[in-house]
Structures are given as C-alpha cells and as structure tokens.
CSV table of C-alpha atoms and ligand atoms in Angstrom, one decimal:
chain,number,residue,atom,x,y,z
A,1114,UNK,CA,0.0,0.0,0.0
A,1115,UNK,CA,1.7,3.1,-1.4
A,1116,UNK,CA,0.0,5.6,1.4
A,1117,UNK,CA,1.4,3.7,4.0
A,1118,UNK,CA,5.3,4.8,2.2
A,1119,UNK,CA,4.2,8.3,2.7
A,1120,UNK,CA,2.8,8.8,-1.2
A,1121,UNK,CA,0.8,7.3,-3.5
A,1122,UNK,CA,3.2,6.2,-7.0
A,1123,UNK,CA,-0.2,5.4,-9.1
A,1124,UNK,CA,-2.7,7.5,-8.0
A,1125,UNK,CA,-2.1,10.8,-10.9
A,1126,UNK,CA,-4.3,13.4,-8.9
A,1127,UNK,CA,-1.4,13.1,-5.7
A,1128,UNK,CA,2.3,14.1,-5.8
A,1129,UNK,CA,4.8,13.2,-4.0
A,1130,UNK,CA,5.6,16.8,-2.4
A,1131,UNK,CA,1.6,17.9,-2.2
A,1132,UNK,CA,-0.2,15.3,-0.9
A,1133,UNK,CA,-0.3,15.1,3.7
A,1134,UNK,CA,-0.9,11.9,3.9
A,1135,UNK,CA,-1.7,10.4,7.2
A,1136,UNK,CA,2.1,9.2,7.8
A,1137,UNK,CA,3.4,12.4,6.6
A,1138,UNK,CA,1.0,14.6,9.1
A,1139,UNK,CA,2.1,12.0,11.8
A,1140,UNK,CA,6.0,12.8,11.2
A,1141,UNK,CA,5.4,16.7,11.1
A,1142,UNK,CA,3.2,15.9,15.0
A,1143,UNK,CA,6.0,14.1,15.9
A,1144,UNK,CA,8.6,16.5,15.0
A,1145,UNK,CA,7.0,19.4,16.0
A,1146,UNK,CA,6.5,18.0,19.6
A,1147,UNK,CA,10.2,16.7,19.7
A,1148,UNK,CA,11.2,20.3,18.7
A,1149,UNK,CA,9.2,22.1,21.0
A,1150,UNK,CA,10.7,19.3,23.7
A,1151,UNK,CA,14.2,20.0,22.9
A,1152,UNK,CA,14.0,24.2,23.1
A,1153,UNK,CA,12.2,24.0,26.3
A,1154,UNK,CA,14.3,26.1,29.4
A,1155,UNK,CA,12.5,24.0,31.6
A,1156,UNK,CA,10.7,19.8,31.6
A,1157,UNK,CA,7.5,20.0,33.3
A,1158,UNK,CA,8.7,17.8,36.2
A,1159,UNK,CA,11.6,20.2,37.0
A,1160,UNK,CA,8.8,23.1,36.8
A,1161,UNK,CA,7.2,21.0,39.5
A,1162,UNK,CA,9.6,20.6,41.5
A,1163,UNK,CA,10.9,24.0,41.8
A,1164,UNK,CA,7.0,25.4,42.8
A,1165,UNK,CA,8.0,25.8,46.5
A,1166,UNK,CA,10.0,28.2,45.4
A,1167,UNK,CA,8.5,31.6,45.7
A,1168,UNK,CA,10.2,34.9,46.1
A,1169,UNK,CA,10.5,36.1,49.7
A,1170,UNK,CA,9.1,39.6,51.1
A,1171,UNK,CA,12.4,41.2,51.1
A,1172,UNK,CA,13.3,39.7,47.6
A,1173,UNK,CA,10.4,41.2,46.5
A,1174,UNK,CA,11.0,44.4,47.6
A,1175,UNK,CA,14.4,44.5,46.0
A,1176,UNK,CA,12.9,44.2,42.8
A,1177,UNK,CA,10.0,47.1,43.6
A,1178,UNK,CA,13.0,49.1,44.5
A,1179,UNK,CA,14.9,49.1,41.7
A,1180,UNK,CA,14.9,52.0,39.1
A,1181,UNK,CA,12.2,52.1,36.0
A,1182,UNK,CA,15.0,51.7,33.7
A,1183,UNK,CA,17.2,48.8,35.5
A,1184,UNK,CA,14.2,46.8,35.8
A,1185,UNK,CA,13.1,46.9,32.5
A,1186,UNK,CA,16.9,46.2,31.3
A,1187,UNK,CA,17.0,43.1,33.2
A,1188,UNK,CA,13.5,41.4,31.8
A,1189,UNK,CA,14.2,42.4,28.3
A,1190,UNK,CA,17.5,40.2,28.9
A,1191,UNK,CA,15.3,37.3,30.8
A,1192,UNK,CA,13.0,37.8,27.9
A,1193,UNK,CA,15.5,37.9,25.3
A,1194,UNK,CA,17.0,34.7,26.7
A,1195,UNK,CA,12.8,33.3,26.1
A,1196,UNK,CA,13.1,34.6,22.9
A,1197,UNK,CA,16.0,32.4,21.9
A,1198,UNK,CA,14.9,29.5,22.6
A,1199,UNK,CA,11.6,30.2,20.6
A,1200,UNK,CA,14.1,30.9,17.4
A,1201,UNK,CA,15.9,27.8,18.2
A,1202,UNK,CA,12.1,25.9,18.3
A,1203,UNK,CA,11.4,27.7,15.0
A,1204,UNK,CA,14.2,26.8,13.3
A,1205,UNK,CA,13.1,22.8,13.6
A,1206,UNK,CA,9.4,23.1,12.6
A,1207,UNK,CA,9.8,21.2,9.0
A,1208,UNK,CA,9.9,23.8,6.5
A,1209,UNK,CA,10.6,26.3,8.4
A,1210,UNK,CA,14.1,26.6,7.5
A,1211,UNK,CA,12.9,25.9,3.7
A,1212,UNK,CA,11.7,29.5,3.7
A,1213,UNK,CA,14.4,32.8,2.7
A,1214,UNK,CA,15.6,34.3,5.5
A,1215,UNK,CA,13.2,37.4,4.7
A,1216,UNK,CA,10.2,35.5,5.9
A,1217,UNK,CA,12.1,33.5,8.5
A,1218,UNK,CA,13.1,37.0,10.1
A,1219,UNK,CA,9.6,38.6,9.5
A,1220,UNK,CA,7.9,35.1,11.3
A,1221,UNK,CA,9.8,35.8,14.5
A,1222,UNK,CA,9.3,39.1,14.7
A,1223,UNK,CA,5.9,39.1,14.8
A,1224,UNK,CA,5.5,35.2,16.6
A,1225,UNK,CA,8.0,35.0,18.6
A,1226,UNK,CA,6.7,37.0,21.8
A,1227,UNK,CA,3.4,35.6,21.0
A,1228,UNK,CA,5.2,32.0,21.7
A,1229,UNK,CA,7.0,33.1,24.9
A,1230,UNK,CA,3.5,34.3,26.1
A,1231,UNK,CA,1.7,30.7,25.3
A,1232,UNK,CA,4.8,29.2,26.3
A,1233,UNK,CA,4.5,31.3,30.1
A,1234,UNK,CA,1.4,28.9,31.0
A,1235,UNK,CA,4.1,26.3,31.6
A,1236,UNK,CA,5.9,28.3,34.1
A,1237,UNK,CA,2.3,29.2,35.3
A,1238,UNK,CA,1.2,28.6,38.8
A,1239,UNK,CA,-2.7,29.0,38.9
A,1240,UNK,CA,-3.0,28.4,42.8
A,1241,UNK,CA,-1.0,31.7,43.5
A,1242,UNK,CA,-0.7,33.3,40.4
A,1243,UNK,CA,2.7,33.5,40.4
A,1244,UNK,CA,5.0,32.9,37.3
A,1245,UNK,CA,8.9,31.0,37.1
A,1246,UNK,CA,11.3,34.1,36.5
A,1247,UNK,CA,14.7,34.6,37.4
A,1248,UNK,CA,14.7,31.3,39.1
A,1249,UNK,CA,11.7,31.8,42.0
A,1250,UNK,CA,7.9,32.3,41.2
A,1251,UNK,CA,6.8,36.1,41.3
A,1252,UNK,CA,3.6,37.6,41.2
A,1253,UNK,CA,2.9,41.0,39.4
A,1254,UNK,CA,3.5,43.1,42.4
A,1255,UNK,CA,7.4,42.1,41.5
A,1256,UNK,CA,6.9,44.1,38.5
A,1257,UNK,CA,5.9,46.7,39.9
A,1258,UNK,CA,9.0,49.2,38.8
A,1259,UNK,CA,8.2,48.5,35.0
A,1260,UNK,CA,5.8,50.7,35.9
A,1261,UNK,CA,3.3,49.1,33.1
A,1262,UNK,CA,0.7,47.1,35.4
A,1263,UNK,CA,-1.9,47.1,32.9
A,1264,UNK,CA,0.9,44.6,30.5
A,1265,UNK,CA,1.7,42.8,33.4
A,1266,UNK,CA,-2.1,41.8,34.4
A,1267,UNK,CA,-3.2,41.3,31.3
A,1268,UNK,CA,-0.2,38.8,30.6
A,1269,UNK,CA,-0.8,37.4,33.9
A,1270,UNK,CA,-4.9,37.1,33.0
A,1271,UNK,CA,-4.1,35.3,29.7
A,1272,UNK,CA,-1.5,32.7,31.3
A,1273,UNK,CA,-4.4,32.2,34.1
A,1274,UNK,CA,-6.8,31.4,31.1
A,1275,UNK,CA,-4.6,29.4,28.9
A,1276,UNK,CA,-3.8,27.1,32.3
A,1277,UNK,CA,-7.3,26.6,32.4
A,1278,UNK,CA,-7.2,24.9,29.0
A,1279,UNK,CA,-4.7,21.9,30.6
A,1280,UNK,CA,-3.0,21.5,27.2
A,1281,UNK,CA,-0.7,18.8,27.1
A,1282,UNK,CA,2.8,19.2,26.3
A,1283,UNK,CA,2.2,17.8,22.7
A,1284,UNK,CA,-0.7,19.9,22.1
A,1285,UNK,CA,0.9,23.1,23.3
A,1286,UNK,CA,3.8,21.9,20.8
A,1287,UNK,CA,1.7,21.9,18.0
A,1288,UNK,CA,-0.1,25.1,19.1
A,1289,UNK,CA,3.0,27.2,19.4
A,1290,UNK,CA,3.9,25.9,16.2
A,1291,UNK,CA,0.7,27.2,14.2
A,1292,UNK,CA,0.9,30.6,16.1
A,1293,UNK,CA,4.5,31.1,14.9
A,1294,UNK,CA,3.7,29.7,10.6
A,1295,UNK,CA,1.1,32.5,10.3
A,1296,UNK,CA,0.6,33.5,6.3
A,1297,UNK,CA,-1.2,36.9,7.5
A,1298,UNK,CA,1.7,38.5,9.0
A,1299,UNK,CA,2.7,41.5,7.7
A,1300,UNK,CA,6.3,41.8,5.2
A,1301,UNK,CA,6.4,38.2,4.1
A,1302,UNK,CA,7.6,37.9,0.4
A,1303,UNK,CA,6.4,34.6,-0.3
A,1304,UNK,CA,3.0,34.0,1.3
A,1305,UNK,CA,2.3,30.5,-0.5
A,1306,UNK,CA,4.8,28.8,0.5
A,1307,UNK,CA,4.3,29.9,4.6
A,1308,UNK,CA,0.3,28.4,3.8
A,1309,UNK,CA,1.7,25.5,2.6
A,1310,UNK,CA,3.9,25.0,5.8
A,1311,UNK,CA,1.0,26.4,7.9
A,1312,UNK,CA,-1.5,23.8,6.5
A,1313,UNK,CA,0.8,21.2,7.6
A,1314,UNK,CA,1.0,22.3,11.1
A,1315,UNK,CA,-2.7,22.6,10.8
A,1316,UNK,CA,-3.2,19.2,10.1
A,1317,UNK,CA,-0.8,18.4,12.7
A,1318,UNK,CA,-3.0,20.5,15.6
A,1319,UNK,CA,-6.2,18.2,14.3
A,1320,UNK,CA,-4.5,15.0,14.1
A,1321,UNK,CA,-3.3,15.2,17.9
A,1322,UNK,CA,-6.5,17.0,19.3
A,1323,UNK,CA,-8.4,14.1,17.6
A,1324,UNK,CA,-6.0,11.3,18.8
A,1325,UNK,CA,-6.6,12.8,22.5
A,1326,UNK,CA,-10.2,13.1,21.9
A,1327,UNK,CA,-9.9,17.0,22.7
A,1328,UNK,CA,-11.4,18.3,19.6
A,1329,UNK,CA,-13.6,20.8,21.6
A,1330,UNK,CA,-9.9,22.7,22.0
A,1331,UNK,CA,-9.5,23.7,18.8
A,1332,UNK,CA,-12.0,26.4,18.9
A,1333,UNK,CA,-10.8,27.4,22.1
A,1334,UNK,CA,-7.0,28.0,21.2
A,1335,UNK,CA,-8.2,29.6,18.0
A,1336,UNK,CA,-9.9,31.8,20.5
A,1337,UNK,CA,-7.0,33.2,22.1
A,1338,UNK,CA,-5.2,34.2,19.1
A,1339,UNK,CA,-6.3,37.7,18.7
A,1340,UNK,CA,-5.6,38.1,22.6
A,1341,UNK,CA,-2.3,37.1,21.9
A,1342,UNK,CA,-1.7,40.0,19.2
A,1343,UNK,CA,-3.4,42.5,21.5
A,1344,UNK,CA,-0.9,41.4,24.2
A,1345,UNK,CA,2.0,42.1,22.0
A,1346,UNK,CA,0.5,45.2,20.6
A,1347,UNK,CA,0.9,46.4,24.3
A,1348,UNK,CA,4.4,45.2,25.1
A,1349,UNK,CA,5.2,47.1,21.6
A,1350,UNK,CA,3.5,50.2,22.8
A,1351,UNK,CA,5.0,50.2,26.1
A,1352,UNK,CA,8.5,49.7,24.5
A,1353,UNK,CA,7.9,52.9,22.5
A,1354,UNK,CA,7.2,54.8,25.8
A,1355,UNK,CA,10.4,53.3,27.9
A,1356,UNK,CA,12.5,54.1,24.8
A,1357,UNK,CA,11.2,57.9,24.7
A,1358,UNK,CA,12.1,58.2,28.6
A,1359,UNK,CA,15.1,56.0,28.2
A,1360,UNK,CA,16.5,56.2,24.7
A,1361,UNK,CA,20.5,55.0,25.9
A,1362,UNK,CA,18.8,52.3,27.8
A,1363,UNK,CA,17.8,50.8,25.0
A,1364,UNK,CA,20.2,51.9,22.6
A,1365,UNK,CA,23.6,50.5,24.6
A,1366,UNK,CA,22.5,48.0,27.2
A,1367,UNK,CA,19.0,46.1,25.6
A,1368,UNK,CA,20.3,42.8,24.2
A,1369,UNK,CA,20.4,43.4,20.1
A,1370,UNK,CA,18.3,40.3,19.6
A,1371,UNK,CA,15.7,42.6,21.9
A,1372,UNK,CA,16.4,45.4,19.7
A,1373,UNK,CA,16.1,43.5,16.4
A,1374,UNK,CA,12.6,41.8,16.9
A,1375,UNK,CA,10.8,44.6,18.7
A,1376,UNK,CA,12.7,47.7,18.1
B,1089,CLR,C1,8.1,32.9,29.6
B,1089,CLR,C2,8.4,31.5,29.5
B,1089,CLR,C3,9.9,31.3,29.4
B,1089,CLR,C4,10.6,31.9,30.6
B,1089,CLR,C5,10.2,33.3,30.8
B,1089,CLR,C6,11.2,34.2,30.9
B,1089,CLR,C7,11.0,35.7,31.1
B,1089,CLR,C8,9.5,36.1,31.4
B,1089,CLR,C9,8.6,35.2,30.5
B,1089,CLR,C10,8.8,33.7,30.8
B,1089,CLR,C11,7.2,35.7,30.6
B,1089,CLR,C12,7.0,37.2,30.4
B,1089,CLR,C13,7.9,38.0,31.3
B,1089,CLR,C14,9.3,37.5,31.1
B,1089,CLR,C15,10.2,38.6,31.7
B,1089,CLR,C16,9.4,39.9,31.6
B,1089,CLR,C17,8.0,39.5,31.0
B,1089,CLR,C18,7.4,37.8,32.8
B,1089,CLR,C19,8.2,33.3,32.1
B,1089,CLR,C20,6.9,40.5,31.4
B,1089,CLR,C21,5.6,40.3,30.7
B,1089,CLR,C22,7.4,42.0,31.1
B,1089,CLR,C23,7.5,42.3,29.6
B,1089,CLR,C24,7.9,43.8,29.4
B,1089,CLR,C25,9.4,43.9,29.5
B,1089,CLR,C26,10.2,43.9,28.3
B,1089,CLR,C27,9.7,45.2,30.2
B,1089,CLR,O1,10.2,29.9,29.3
C-alpha cells in the first residue's frame, strides 16, 4: 500500500511533495513535539519541583526598589533569553528553514513574543498566580517598577486562562507551532509557500486533538489568538514609551536580539 510509504506512485491526482498523507501529518506531529521538547528552558517535572520556590518579602521588595530603567533592562534580557529559545524551536518546525531568511526574520518578529507568552502557562502557577522568573515564582506586584501594570495583568490574566485549558505538552507543541507559521503576517515575500507550511501544522493540531479526543480545543486555542496579538501590541507600545524616557537604555545595554525583533 503506497499511502502507508508516505505517497501514493499510481494514484495521478497526488504528488509526492503535495499530498499530507496520514504518515506524513504523523511525522510533522512528531517532529513538532520533539522540537518544542528540545528548546524548552524547563521539563514539566523540573517546573514542579521547583514550585515551592517563591520569592520572599524582602526579595520582592528589592525588585520594587529598583529604578524604571534597570528593571526593564533586566527582563528584556530574561525575555530575550525566552526569545531564543523560541528561534531555536522555529528553526526545527519542518519547512521552516525551507523558507528565505526574509520571511524566516519577518515570522519571529511578529510570533516569537506571542510564543513566549503561550509558552508562560508552563511556568504558570494557577493556585498563587505566580509565574517562574529569574529562578523563584513572582507575582505581578514584582513588577511593579516597570511601571506598566496594565501589560503585566493582562499577561498574567491570559497565562491564568490558557492554564485553564490543561494543554498537554504535545498539544501546546503543536499550538506554538501554528501561532509562529502564520501566512497573514505583515512583510512576508512569499506567502504561499508559509500556507503550505502552515496547512501542515494545521493538520498536525487536528490530528493530535483528535487522537486525544480533545477536539472541543480547537475552537478554544483559535480563540485566544487575537488576545495574543493585542498582548504584543501592548508590550510594543509600552517599549515605545520606555525608549522615549530611556532612549541609551535601550540603545547600549537592551540585548540586540531585543532590539532586532521589537525595536
Ligand atoms: C516565559 C516562559 C519562558 C521563561 C520566561 C522568561 C521571562 C519572562 C517570560 C517567561 C514571561 C513574560 C515576562 C518575562 C520577563 C518579563 C516579561 C514575565 C516566564 C513581562 C511580561 C514583562 C514584559 C515587558 C518587559 C520587556 C519590560 O520559558
């Protein structure tokens, strides 16, 4: 049976390079979760083990004590150091690398803080609200000196929502995947050829969500899409703001990665 090989050699209405058969969607799943497993900071057992670690009052107050500007130095490096792991994941979705660098580039700029913030319901603690940074969980009141606490509770709100969903690892694989091959995104020079990716990775989401029985999510991740571009809208907003107030800040001590996707 020539579907089982991964194409069908007598069948003229299929080619070889077209045609997602059920193998071929199974490899992509497969890949995509091994990816995602390999470009993680953190394995979900580690995460668990490290949750009675919180920050203390005084450790706490450090943070809400230091300046606007130091504090948002140092998460733009923790979140640059997010960000490269997300490039590192992007880089082994299949096809991705098959695309010019144009698009590749134009991908992670708009997807890649979209994936960190999907990616931030791992490190999620829903009993205390707290999140994994810097090696403790902290709650938004350690934020406090970015002086943007509308960013930080909405990002807080959507981590708290996307917990409630319970994705497995695989299906948050998969998931990050599809928000990151996105043909709508604006500057991409071949537009095709990211559907033709994208429809893979679609068939990929479906595949595992029917395997698990969980076809109900699909509606519900598609769902929190547009949250997750309103969410980056704000971060790129608020950058705008820090950079007027701190323009050196940014220029001589933001990590360039930081500079290059958002600046
Ligand atoms: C996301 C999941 C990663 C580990 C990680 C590192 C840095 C965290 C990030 C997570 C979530 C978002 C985060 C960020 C540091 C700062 C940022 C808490 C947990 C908040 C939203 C502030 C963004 C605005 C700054 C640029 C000022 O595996």
């Amino acid at each position: 049976n020539g579907s089982e090989m991964g194409f069908r050699p007598f069948d003229p209405e299929s080619s070889f390079f077209s045609y997602p058969t059920s193998l071929h969607i199974e490899e992509i799943s497969t890949s995509i979760v091994r990816s995602h497993r390999e470009t993680t900071q953190y394995r979900p057992e580690e995460l668990q083990a490290l949750r009675w670690k919180v920050f203390s009052r005084e450790e706490i107050h450090a943070y809400q004590s230091k300046s606007v500007d130091e504090m948002w130095q140092h998460c733009a490096v923790r979140l640059t150091d997010a960000v490269q792991y997300v490039v590192e994941f992007a880089k082994r979705i299949p096809g991705f690398r098959q695309l010019c660098q144009n698009d590749q580039i134009a991908l992670l700029k708009s997807g890649s803080m979209e994936v960190v913030l999907v990616r931030m319901s791992r490190m999620f603690n829903t009993e205390n609200n707290t999140v994994f940074f810097d090696g403790k969980f902290a709650g938004t009141e350690l934020f406090k000196s970015l002086a943007c606490s509308d960013l930080i509770a909405a990002v807080f709100d959507f981590a708290h929502n996307l917990c409630a969903l319970r994705l497995t690892e695989q299906q948050m694989a998969v998931f990050t995947a599809l928000v990151l091959i996105n043909a709508d995104r604006p500057c991409l020079e071949d537009r095709e050829r990211v559907q033709k990716v994208r429809r893979d990775v679609e068939l990929a989401l479906s595949h595992i969500l029917h395997r698990d029985n969980q076809e109900s999510l699909l509606h519900k991740l598609y769902q929190r899409v547009p949250v997750l571009k309103s969410l980056c809208a704000l971060h790129i907003e608020k950058l705008r703001w820090f950079r007027q107030l701190y323009p050196l800040t940014v220029h001589s001590l933001f990590p360039p990665l930081y500079k290059e996707l958002f600046g």
